Amino acid sequence: MPQEQITGRRGGWLARHLDKLSILLFFAAWQAAPQLGGIVETFIAPPTLVLKTLYEMFQAEELLPSIGVSLFRSATGFFLAAAVAIPLGFLLGGSFRTFERLVNPVLRFLGQVNPFSLFPLFILIFGIGEMSKVAMIFWVCIWPILFNTVNGVKQIDPLLVKSARSMGCGVATLFFRVILPAASPGIFHGLKMGCGTAFFMLIAAEMIGASAGLGWLVWNAQINFQMPQLFAATVLISTLGLILNHSFALLEGKLVGWKQRSVTENF
């Protein structure tokens, strides 16, 4: 076999697995640093100790209840925000565009308000329990979903709507067969942004006022200087975040993959 083909195959294999190689190198350096004396193990727990701690926490039934509590809180706020933002986005982006231009500066301003600055207000209104955390998740999720829904509706080709009406489509058929599919990429982008924001913002909220959840695990390990538990909870949170992002990417490919394929076919 010619040398050029061998080199090309090796280069192609390396390019395909470069991301995996970087992960392996990262964990190898993380594991080796405390053993080589570069980092004190008291402050930076190596991956083997983190995995051992995760297993022990799982055996002690500390992980699954915390995961369940955090996912329930984030899912509740996320779905409530979607239930409000998507219909409102269709109204503002479609039937009430003049009103949308009027209130858009105010909505943009509210979307930039730091949710942590409002956390005392959420506690004052909803108390220290679950409602304040759900309200915080609702607040951070509603804005990306709303703005992306409005943009998705605005970007619908008017010719599609006119063609559907000329063929005698009713209001319901027009909405579900034309408007909703055409706006779905923008809507889904907002949902994906809101989902990621919801999960990680909840972790921060649970560090402030909670007695259960993944954020509480991090806070409890921090104040008790339990570094293996702190790193174990942090790694678990990052892993769950990656799983959520990957799940949304797969769901997006199935639901709005037709949009990407149609764009590709035009070139």
CSV table of C-alpha atoms in Angstrom, one decimal:
chain,number,residue,atom,x,y,z
A,1,MET,CA,0.0,0.0,0.0
A,2,PRO,CA,1.4,3.4,-0.9
A,3,GLN,CA,2.8,5.5,2.0
A,4,GLU,CA,0.5,8.4,1.2
A,5,GLN,CA,-2.6,6.2,1.7
A,6,ILE,CA,-1.3,4.9,5.0
A,7,THR,CA,-0.6,8.4,6.2
A,8,GLY,CA,-4.0,9.6,5.1
A,9,ARG,CA,-5.8,6.9,6.9
A,10,ARG,CA,-3.8,7.6,10.1
A,11,GLY,CA,-4.6,11.2,9.8
A,12,GLY,CA,-8.3,10.5,9.2
A,13,TRP,CA,-8.5,8.2,12.2
A,14,LEU,CA,-6.8,10.8,14.4
A,15,ALA,CA,-9.2,13.5,13.2
A,16,ARG,CA,-12.2,11.4,13.9
A,17,HIS,CA,-11.1,10.5,17.5
A,18,LEU,CA,-9.4,13.8,18.4
A,19,ASP,CA,-12.2,14.7,20.8
A,20,LYS,CA,-11.9,11.4,22.6
A,21,LEU,CA,-8.2,11.7,22.8
A,22,SER,CA,-8.4,15.1,24.5
A,23,ILE,CA,-10.8,13.7,27.1
A,24,LEU,CA,-8.4,10.8,27.9
A,25,LEU,CA,-5.5,13.2,28.2
A,26,PHE,CA,-7.4,15.5,30.5
A,27,PHE,CA,-8.4,12.7,32.9
A,28,ALA,CA,-4.9,11.2,32.7
A,29,ALA,CA,-3.4,14.6,33.7
A,30,TRP,CA,-6.0,15.0,36.4
A,31,GLN,CA,-5.2,11.6,37.8
A,32,ALA,CA,-1.4,12.0,37.6
A,33,ALA,CA,-1.2,15.5,39.1
A,34,PRO,CA,-1.7,14.6,42.8
A,35,GLN,CA,0.5,11.6,42.5
A,36,LEU,CA,3.3,13.6,41.0
A,37,GLY,CA,3.1,16.2,43.7
A,38,GLY,CA,1.8,19.0,41.5
A,39,ILE,CA,-1.5,19.3,43.2
A,40,VAL,CA,-2.4,18.4,46.8
A,41,GLU,CA,-5.0,15.6,46.8
A,42,THR,CA,-6.7,17.2,49.8
A,43,PHE,CA,-7.9,20.0,47.5
A,44,ILE,CA,-8.2,18.3,44.1
A,45,ALA,CA,-9.6,14.7,44.3
A,46,PRO,CA,-8.3,12.5,41.5
A,47,PRO,CA,-10.8,10.8,39.1
A,48,THR,CA,-10.4,7.4,40.8
A,49,LEU,CA,-11.4,8.8,44.1
A,50,VAL,CA,-14.3,10.7,42.5
A,51,LEU,CA,-15.7,7.5,41.0
A,52,LYS,CA,-15.3,5.7,44.3
A,53,THR,CA,-17.1,8.5,46.1
A,54,LEU,CA,-19.9,8.4,43.5
A,55,TYR,CA,-20.3,4.7,44.0
A,56,GLU,CA,-20.4,5.1,47.8
A,57,MET,CA,-23.0,7.9,47.5
A,58,PHE,CA,-25.1,5.7,45.2
A,59,GLN,CA,-24.8,2.8,47.6
A,60,ALA,CA,-25.9,5.1,50.5
A,61,GLU,CA,-28.9,6.2,48.4
A,62,GLU,CA,-27.8,9.9,48.3
A,63,LEU,CA,-27.7,10.4,44.6
A,64,LEU,CA,-30.9,9.2,43.1
A,65,PRO,CA,-33.2,11.2,45.4
A,66,SER,CA,-31.1,14.3,44.8
A,67,ILE,CA,-31.2,13.8,41.0
A,68,GLY,CA,-34.9,13.2,41.1
A,69,VAL,CA,-35.6,16.4,43.2
A,70,SER,CA,-33.4,18.6,40.9
A,71,LEU,CA,-34.9,17.2,37.7
A,72,PHE,CA,-38.4,17.6,39.0
A,73,ARG,CA,-37.9,21.2,40.0
A,74,SER,CA,-36.2,22.1,36.7
A,75,ALA,CA,-38.8,20.3,34.6
A,76,THR,CA,-41.7,22.0,36.4
A,77,GLY,CA,-40.3,25.5,35.8
A,78,PHE,CA,-39.3,24.6,32.2
A,79,PHE,CA,-42.7,23.3,31.1
A,80,LEU,CA,-44.5,26.1,32.8
A,81,ALA,CA,-42.3,28.6,30.9
A,82,ALA,CA,-42.9,26.8,27.6
A,83,ALA,CA,-46.6,26.7,28.2
A,84,VAL,CA,-46.7,30.5,28.6
A,85,ALA,CA,-43.9,31.6,26.2
A,86,ILE,CA,-44.8,29.6,23.1
A,87,PRO,CA,-48.5,30.8,22.7
A,88,LEU,CA,-47.4,34.3,23.7
A,89,GLY,CA,-44.6,34.2,21.1
A,90,PHE,CA,-47.1,33.2,18.4
A,91,LEU,CA,-49.3,36.1,19.3
A,92,LEU,CA,-46.6,38.6,19.4
A,93,GLY,CA,-44.8,37.4,16.3
A,94,GLY,CA,-48.0,36.9,14.3
A,95,SER,CA,-51.2,38.7,15.1
A,96,PHE,CA,-49.9,41.5,17.3
A,97,ARG,CA,-46.7,42.6,15.7
A,98,THR,CA,-47.4,46.3,16.4
A,99,PHE,CA,-47.9,45.5,20.0
A,100,GLU,CA,-44.7,43.4,19.9
A,101,ARG,CA,-42.7,46.3,18.7
A,102,LEU,CA,-44.1,48.4,21.5
A,103,VAL,CA,-43.3,46.0,24.3
A,104,ASN,CA,-40.1,44.4,22.9
A,105,PRO,CA,-37.7,46.9,24.7
A,106,VAL,CA,-39.4,46.1,28.0
A,107,LEU,CA,-39.3,42.4,27.4
A,108,ARG,CA,-35.6,42.6,26.4
A,109,PHE,CA,-34.9,44.5,29.5
A,110,LEU,CA,-36.6,42.0,31.7
A,111,GLY,CA,-34.8,39.2,30.0
A,112,GLN,CA,-31.4,40.7,31.0
A,113,VAL,CA,-32.3,41.0,34.7
A,114,ASN,CA,-30.1,38.8,36.8
A,115,PRO,CA,-32.3,36.1,38.3
A,116,PHE,CA,-30.2,36.1,41.5
A,117,SER,CA,-31.1,39.7,42.2
A,118,LEU,CA,-34.8,38.6,42.1
A,119,PHE,CA,-34.3,35.6,44.4
A,120,PRO,CA,-35.2,37.5,47.6
A,121,LEU,CA,-38.3,38.7,45.8
A,122,PHE,CA,-39.2,35.1,44.9
A,123,ILE,CA,-38.7,34.0,48.5
A,124,LEU,CA,-40.8,36.9,49.8
A,125,ILE,CA,-43.7,36.0,47.4
A,126,PHE,CA,-43.5,32.2,47.3
A,127,GLY,CA,-41.6,31.4,50.5
A,128,ILE,CA,-38.4,29.3,51.0
A,129,GLY,CA,-40.0,26.1,49.7
A,130,GLU,CA,-40.3,24.6,46.2
A,131,MET,CA,-42.3,27.4,44.6
A,132,SER,CA,-39.5,30.0,44.9
A,133,LYS,CA,-37.1,27.6,43.0
A,134,VAL,CA,-39.7,26.8,40.4
A,135,ALA,CA,-40.4,30.5,39.9
A,136,MET,CA,-36.7,31.2,39.4
A,137,ILE,CA,-36.5,28.5,36.8
A,138,PHE,CA,-39.6,29.8,35.1
A,139,TRP,CA,-38.1,33.3,35.0
A,140,VAL,CA,-34.8,32.2,33.3
A,141,CYS,CA,-36.6,29.8,30.9
A,142,ILE,CA,-39.4,32.0,29.6
A,143,TRP,CA,-37.2,34.6,27.9
A,144,PRO,CA,-35.1,32.4,25.5
A,145,ILE,CA,-38.2,30.4,24.6
A,146,LEU,CA,-40.3,33.6,24.0
A,147,PHE,CA,-37.8,35.5,21.9
A,148,ASN,CA,-36.9,32.5,19.7
A,149,THR,CA,-40.6,31.7,19.2
A,150,VAL,CA,-41.2,35.3,18.1
A,151,ASN,CA,-38.2,35.2,15.7
A,152,GLY,CA,-39.3,31.8,14.4
A,153,VAL,CA,-42.8,33.1,13.6
A,154,LYS,CA,-41.5,36.3,12.0
A,155,GLN,CA,-39.2,34.3,9.7
A,156,ILE,CA,-42.1,32.3,8.2
A,157,ASP,CA,-42.3,32.8,4.4
A,158,PRO,CA,-45.5,34.8,3.7
A,159,LEU,CA,-45.8,32.9,0.4
A,160,LEU,CA,-46.4,29.7,2.4
A,161,VAL,CA,-49.3,31.2,4.2
A,162,LYS,CA,-50.8,32.7,1.1
A,163,SER,CA,-50.5,29.5,-0.8
A,164,ALA,CA,-52.2,27.5,2.0
A,165,ARG,CA,-55.0,30.0,2.1
A,166,SER,CA,-55.4,30.0,-1.6
A,167,MET,CA,-55.9,26.2,-1.4
A,168,GLY,CA,-58.8,26.7,1.1
A,169,CYS,CA,-57.0,25.7,4.3
A,170,GLY,CA,-58.9,26.5,7.5
A,171,VAL,CA,-57.4,28.3,10.5
A,172,ALA,CA,-56.6,25.1,12.3
A,173,THR,CA,-55.1,23.4,9.3
A,174,LEU,CA,-53.1,26.5,8.4
A,175,PHE,CA,-51.6,26.6,11.9
A,176,PHE,CA,-50.8,23.0,12.4
A,177,ARG,CA,-49.7,22.2,8.9
A,178,VAL,CA,-47.9,25.4,7.9
A,179,ILE,CA,-47.2,27.9,10.6
A,180,LEU,CA,-46.2,25.5,13.4
A,181,PRO,CA,-43.8,23.4,11.3
A,182,ALA,CA,-42.2,26.5,9.7
A,183,ALA,CA,-41.6,28.1,13.1
A,184,SER,CA,-40.5,24.9,14.8
A,185,PRO,CA,-36.7,25.3,14.3
A,186,GLY,CA,-36.8,28.7,16.2
A,187,ILE,CA,-39.1,27.3,18.9
A,188,PHE,CA,-36.9,24.3,19.4
A,189,HIS,CA,-33.8,26.4,19.6
A,190,GLY,CA,-35.4,28.4,22.4
A,191,LEU,CA,-36.5,25.2,24.2
A,192,LYS,CA,-32.9,23.8,24.0
A,193,MET,CA,-31.5,27.1,25.4
A,194,GLY,CA,-34.2,27.1,28.2
A,195,CYS,CA,-33.5,23.5,29.2
A,196,GLY,CA,-29.8,24.0,29.6
A,197,THR,CA,-30.4,27.3,31.5
A,198,ALA,CA,-33.0,25.7,33.7
A,199,PHE,CA,-30.8,22.9,35.0
A,200,PHE,CA,-27.7,24.9,35.8
A,201,MET,CA,-29.6,27.8,37.3
A,202,LEU,CA,-31.5,25.4,39.6
A,203,ILE,CA,-28.1,24.1,40.9
A,204,ALA,CA,-27.2,27.6,41.9
A,205,ALA,CA,-30.7,28.2,43.4
A,206,GLU,CA,-30.4,25.0,45.5
A,207,MET,CA,-27.1,26.3,47.0
A,208,ILE,CA,-29.0,29.3,48.4
A,209,GLY,CA,-32.0,27.8,50.1
A,210,ALA,CA,-32.6,24.0,49.9
A,211,SER,CA,-32.3,20.8,51.9
A,212,ALA,CA,-32.2,18.4,49.0
A,213,GLY,CA,-31.0,18.3,45.4
A,214,LEU,CA,-27.7,18.3,43.5
A,215,GLY,CA,-27.0,21.9,44.3
A,216,TRP,CA,-27.5,21.2,48.0
A,217,LEU,CA,-25.0,18.3,47.7
A,218,VAL,CA,-22.4,20.7,46.4
A,219,TRP,CA,-23.1,23.3,49.1
A,220,ASN,CA,-23.1,20.7,51.9
A,221,ALA,CA,-19.8,19.2,50.7
A,222,GLN,CA,-18.3,22.7,50.4
A,223,ILE,CA,-19.2,23.9,53.9
A,224,ASN,CA,-18.0,20.6,55.4
A,225,PHE,CA,-14.8,20.6,53.3
A,226,GLN,CA,-15.6,17.2,51.8
A,227,MET,CA,-13.6,17.6,48.6
A,228,PRO,CA,-14.3,14.1,47.1
A,229,GLN,CA,-18.1,14.6,47.6
A,230,LEU,CA,-17.8,18.1,46.1
A,231,PHE,CA,-16.0,16.8,43.0
A,232,ALA,CA,-18.3,13.8,42.7
A,233,ALA,CA,-21.4,16.1,42.7
A,234,THR,CA,-19.8,18.5,40.3
A,235,VAL,CA,-18.9,15.7,37.8
A,236,LEU,CA,-22.4,14.3,38.1
A,237,ILE,CA,-23.9,17.7,37.4
A,238,SER,CA,-21.7,18.1,34.3
A,239,THR,CA,-22.5,14.6,33.1
A,240,LEU,CA,-26.3,15.2,33.4
A,241,GLY,CA,-25.9,18.5,31.6
A,242,LEU,CA,-24.1,16.8,28.7
A,243,ILE,CA,-26.8,14.1,28.6
A,244,LEU,CA,-29.6,16.8,28.4
A,245,ASN,CA,-27.8,18.6,25.6
A,246,HIS,CA,-27.2,15.4,23.7
A,247,SER,CA,-30.8,14.3,24.2
A,248,PHE,CA,-32.1,17.6,22.9
A,249,ALA,CA,-29.8,17.4,19.9
A,250,LEU,CA,-31.2,13.9,19.0
A,251,LEU,CA,-34.7,15.1,19.5
A,252,GLU,CA,-34.1,18.2,17.4
A,253,GLY,CA,-32.7,16.0,14.6
A,254,LYS,CA,-35.8,13.9,14.6
A,255,LEU,CA,-38.4,16.8,14.8
A,256,VAL,CA,-36.8,19.5,12.7
A,257,GLY,CA,-34.2,17.6,10.7
A,258,TRP,CA,-36.4,18.1,7.6
A,259,LYS,CA,-35.4,21.8,7.8
A,260,GLN,CA,-31.7,21.0,7.6
A,261,ARG,CA,-32.2,18.4,4.9
A,262,SER,CA,-34.2,20.8,2.8
A,263,VAL,CA,-31.6,23.5,3.1
A,264,THR,CA,-28.8,21.1,2.1
A,265,GLU,CA,-30.7,19.8,-0.9
A,266,ASN,CA,-31.0,23.4,-2.3
A,267,PHE,CA,-27.2,23.6,-2.7
